[in-house]
mmCIF file of C-alpha atoms in Angstrom:
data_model
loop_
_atom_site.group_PDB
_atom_site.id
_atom_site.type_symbol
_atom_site.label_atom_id
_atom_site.label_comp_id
_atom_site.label_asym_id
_atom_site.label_seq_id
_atom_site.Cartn_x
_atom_site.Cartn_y
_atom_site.Cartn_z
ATOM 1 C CA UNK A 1 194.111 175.279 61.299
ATOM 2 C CA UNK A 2 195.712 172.941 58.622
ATOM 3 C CA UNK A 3 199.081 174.467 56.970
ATOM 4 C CA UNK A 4 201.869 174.043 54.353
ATOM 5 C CA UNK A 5 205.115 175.289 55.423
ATOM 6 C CA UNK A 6 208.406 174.952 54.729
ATOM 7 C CA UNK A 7 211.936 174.843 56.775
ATOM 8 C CA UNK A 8 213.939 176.591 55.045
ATOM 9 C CA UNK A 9 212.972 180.149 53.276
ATOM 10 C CA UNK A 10 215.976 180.396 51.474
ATOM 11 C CA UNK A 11 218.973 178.565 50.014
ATOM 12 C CA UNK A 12 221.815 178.631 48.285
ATOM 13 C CA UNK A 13 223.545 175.956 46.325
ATOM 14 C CA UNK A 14 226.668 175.721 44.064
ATOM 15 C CA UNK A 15 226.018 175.082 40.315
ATOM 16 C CA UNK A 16 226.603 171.077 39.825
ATOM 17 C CA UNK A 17 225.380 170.463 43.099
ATOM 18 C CA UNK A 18 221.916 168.570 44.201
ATOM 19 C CA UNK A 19 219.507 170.732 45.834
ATOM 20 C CA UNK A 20 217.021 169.694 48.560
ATOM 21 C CA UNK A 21 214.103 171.775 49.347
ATOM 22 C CA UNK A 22 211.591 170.532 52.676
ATOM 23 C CA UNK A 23 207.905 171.370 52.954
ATOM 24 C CA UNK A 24 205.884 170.298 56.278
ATOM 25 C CA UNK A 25 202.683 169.988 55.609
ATOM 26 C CA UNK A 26 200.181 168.920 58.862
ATOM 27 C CA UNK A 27 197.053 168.080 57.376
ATOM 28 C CA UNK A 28 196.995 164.481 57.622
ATOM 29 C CA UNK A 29 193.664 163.963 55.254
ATOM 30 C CA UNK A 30 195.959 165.678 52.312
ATOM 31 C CA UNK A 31 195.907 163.185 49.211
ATOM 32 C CA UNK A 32 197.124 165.201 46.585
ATOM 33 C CA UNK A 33 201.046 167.184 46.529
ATOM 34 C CA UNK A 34 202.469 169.788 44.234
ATOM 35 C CA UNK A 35 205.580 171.676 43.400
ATOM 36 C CA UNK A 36 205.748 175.186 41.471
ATOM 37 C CA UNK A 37 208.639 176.729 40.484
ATOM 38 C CA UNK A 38 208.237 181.002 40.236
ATOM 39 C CA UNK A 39 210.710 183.205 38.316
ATOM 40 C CA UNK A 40 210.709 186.400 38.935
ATOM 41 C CA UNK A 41 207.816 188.796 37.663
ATOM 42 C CA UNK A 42 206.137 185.683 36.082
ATOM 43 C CA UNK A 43 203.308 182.803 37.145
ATOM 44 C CA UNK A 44 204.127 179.389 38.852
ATOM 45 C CA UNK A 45 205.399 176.762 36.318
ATOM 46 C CA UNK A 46 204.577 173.167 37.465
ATOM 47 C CA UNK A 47 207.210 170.914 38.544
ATOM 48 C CA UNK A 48 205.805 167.194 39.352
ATOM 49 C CA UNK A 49 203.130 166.226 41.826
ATOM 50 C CA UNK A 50 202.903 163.134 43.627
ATOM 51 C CA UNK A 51 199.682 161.540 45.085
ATOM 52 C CA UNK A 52 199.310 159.946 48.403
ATOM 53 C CA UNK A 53 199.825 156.415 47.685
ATOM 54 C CA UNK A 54 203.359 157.137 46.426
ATOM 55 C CA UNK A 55 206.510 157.501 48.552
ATOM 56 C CA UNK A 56 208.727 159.053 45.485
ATOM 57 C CA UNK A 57 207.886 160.056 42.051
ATOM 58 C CA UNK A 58 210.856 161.080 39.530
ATOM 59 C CA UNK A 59 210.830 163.947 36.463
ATOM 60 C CA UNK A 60 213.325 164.612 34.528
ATOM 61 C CA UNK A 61 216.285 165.808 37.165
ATOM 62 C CA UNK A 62 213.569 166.384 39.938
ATOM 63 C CA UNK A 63 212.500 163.815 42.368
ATOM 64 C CA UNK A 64 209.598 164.301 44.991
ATOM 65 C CA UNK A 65 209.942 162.546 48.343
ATOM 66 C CA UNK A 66 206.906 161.899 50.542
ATOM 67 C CA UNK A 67 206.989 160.870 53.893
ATOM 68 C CA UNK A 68 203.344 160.358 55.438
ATOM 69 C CA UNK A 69 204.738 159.248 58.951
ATOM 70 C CA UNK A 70 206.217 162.245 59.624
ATOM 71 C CA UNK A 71 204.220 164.760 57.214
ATOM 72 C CA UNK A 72 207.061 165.723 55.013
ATOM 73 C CA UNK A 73 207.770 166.411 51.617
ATOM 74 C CA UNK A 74 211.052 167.268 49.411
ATOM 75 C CA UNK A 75 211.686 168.164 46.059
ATOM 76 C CA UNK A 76 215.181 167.329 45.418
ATOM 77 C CA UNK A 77 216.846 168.968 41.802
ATOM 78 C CA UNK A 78 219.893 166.842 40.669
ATOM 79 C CA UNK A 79 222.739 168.454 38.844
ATOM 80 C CA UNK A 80 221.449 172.226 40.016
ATOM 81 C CA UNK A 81 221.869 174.976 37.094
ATOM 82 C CA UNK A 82 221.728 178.805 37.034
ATOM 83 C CA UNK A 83 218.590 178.174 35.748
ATOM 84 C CA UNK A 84 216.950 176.472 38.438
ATOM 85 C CA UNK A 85 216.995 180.385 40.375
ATOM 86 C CA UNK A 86 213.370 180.634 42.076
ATOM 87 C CA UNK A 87 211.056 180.487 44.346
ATOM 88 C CA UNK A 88 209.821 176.844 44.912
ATOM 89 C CA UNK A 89 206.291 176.374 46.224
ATOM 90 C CA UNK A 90 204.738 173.204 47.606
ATOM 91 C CA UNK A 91 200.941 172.879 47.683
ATOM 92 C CA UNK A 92 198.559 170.309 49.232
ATOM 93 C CA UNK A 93 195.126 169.055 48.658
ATOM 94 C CA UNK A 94 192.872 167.425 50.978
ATOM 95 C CA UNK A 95 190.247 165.268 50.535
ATOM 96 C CA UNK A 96 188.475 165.688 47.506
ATOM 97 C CA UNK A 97 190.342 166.816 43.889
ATOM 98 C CA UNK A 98 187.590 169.963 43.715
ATOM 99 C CA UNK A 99 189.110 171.477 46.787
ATOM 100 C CA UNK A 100 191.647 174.305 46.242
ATOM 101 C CA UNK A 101 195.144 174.010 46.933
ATOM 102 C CA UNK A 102 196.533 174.912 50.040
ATOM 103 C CA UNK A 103 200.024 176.994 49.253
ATOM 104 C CA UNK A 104 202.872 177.021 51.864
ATOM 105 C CA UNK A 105 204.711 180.769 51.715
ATOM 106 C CA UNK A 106 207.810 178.943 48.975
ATOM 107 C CA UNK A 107 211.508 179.179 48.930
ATOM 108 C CA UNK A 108 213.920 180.622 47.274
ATOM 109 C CA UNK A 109 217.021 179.115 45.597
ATOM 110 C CA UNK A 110 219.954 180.467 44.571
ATOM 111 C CA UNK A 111 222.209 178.904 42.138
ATOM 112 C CA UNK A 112 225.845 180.262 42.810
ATOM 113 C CA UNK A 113 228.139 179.792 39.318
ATOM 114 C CA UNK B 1 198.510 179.170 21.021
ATOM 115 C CA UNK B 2 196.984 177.642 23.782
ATOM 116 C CA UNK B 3 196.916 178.345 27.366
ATOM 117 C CA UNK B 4 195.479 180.813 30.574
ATOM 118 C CA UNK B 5 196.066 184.547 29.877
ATOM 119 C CA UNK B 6 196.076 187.704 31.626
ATOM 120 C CA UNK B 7 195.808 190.937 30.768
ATOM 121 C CA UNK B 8 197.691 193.601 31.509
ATOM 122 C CA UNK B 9 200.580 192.748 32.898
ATOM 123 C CA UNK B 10 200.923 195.796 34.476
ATOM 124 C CA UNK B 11 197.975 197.825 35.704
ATOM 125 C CA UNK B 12 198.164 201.166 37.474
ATOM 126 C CA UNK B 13 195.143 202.928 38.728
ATOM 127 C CA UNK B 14 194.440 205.543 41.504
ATOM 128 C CA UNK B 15 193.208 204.891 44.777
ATOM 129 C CA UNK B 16 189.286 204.573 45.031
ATOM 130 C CA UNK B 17 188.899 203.243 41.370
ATOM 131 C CA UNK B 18 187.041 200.033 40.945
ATOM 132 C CA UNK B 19 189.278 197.805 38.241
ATOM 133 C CA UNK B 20 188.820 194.407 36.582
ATOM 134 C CA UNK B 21 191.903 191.891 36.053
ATOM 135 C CA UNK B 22 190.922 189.731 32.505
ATOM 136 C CA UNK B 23 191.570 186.046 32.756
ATOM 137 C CA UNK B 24 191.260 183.698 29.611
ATOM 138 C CA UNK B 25 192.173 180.055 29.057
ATOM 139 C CA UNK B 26 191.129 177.680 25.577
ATOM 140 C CA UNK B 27 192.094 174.644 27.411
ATOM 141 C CA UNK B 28 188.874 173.407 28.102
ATOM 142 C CA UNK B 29 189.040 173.835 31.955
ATOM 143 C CA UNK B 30 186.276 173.658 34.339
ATOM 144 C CA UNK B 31 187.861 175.381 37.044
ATOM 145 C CA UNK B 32 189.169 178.692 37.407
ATOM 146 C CA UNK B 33 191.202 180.041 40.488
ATOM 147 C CA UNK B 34 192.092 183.969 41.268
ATOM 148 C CA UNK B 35 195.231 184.040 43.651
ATOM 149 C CA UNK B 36 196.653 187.020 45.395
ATOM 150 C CA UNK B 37 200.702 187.104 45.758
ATOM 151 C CA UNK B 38 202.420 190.215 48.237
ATOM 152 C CA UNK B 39 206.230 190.554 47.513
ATOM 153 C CA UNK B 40 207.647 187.404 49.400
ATOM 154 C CA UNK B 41 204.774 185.770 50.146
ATOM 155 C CA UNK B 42 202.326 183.062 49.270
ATOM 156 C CA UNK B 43 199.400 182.635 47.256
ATOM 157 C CA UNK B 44 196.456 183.685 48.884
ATOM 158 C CA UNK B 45 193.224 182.574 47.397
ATOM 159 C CA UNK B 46 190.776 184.972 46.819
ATOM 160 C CA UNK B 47 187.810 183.230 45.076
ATOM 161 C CA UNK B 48 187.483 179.604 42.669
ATOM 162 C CA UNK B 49 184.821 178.526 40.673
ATOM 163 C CA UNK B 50 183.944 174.928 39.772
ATOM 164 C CA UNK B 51 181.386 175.508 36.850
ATOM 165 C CA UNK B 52 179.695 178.203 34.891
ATOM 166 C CA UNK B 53 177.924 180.638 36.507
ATOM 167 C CA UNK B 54 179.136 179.605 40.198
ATOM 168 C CA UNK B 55 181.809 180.574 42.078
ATOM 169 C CA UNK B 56 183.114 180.530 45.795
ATOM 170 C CA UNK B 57 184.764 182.854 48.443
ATOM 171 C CA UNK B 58 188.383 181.814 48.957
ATOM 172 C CA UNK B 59 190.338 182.642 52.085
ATOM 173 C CA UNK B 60 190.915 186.634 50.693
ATOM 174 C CA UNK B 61 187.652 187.777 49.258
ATOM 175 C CA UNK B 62 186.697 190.769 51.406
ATOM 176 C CA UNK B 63 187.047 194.365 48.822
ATOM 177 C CA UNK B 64 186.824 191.528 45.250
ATOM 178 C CA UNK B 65 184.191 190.175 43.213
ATOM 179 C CA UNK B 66 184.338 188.066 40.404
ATOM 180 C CA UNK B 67 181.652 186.295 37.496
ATOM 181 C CA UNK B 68 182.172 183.023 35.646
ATOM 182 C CA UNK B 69 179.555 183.522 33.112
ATOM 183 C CA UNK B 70 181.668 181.536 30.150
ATOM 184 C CA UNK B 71 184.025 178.304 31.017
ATOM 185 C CA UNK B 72 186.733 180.282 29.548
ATOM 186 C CA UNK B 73 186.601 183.409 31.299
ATOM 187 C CA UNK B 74 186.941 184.578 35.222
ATOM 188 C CA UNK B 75 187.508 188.041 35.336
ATOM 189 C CA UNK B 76 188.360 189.592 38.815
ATOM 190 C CA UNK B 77 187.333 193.051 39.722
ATOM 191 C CA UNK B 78 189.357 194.754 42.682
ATOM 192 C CA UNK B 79 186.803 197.057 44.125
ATOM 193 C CA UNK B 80 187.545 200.461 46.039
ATOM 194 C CA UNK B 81 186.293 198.595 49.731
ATOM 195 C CA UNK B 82 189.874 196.514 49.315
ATOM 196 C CA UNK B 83 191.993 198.448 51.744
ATOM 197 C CA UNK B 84 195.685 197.160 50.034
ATOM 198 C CA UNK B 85 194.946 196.592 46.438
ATOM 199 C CA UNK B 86 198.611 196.795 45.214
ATOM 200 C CA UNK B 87 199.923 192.983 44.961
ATOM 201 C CA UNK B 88 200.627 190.536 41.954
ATOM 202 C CA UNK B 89 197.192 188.273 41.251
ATOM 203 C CA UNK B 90 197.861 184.871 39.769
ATOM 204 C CA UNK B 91 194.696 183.416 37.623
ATOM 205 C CA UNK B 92 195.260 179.402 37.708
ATOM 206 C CA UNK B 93 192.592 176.885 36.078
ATOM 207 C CA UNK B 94 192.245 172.780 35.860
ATOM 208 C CA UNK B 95 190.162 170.016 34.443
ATOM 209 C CA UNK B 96 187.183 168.698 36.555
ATOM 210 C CA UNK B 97 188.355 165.422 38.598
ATOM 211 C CA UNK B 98 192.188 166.583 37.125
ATOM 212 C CA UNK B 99 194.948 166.978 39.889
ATOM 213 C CA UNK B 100 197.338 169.572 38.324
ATOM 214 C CA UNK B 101 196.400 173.101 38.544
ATOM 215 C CA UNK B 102 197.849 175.469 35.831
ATOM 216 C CA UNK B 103 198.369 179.609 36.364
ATOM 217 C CA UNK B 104 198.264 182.332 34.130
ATOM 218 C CA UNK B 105 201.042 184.914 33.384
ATOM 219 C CA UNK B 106 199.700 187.732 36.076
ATOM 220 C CA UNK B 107 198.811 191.129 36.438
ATOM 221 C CA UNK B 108 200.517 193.264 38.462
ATOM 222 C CA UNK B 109 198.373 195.819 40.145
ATOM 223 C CA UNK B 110 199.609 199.189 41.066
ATOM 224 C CA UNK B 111 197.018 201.379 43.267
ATOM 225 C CA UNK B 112 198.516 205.028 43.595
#
């Protein structure tokens, strides 16, 4: 069946530093891509999305990467903080926007101070 | 104050017990989601609705039922035919034809 994944389930990063975190997804009719960030104990907080008809799509300090060739997507965090410690979640959507999100299993970062 | 809540936070109740998780929002949305979350894992969904008064089975629904008979409210109940009740359940909700999906607090269930 179709999937959202991710390659790395955890990772650790020093304060200052960028962070990179990869999602596969293999559902090529996906049109629709979304980024949660989970603390501890509490609900998802949304990040940035990014539709299909963008490559790249900047927030403040976050930037979301798609690359439809190869299925991939990346939420990169500039300038990392102690307060970017979480679990990261991508999400897709296929076809239609009434369809539920499909949630990969997220990944954890760890700021180091 | 606006936004999707859920009460309790925490909920403890004893095995066999039916229980219903409360899930509010005042932002208007037309579609509610209930999400199921085990320690480490994903979000599992357990059962959406699009509009009032209709609702679908997610991926999850086996041992849950749920109503949508206001826009603002989806309440869950956990009945005693789910074999592993004890998880954390997201509530998430959206505006028709809208792309971002917004969650809810949670309630942590506690089966003993």
């Amino acid at each position: 069946g179709e999937s959202v994944g991710l390659h790395l389930p955890t990772l650790s990063v020093q304060e200052g530093d960028n962070s990179i975190i990869n999602c596969a997804y293999s559902n090529s009719a996906s049109d629709y891509f979304i980024w949660y960030k989970q603390e501890s104990g509490k609900g998802p907080q949304f990040i940035i999305d990014i539709r299909s008809n963008m490559d790249k799509r900047q927030g403040q300090r976050v930037t979301v990467l798609l690359n439809k060739t190869v299925k991939h997507l990346s939420l990169q965090i500039a300038a990392t903080q102690p307060g970017d410690s979480a679990v990261y979640f991508c999400a897709e959507r296929a076809l239609s926007g009434n369809t539920p999100l499909v949630f990969g299993k997220g990944t954890r970062l760890s700021v180091i101070a | 104050d606006g936004g999707i809540t859920q009460s309790p936070k925490y909920l403890f109740r004893k095995e066999g017990q039916n229980v219903t998780l409360s899930c509010e929002q005042n932002l208007n949305h037309d579609a509610m989601y209930w999400y199921r979350q085990d320690p480490g894992q994903g979000l599992r969904l357990i059962y959406y609705s699009q509009i009032v008064n209709d609702f679908q089975k997610g991926d999850i629904a086996e041992g849950y039922s749920v109503s949508r008979e206001k826009k603002e409210s989806f309440p869950l109940t956990v009945t005693s035919a789910q074999k592993n009740p004890t998880a954390f359940y997201l509530c998430a909700s959206k505006l028709a034809g809208a792309d971002t999906q917004y969650f809810g607090p949670g309630t942590r269930l506690t089966v003993l």
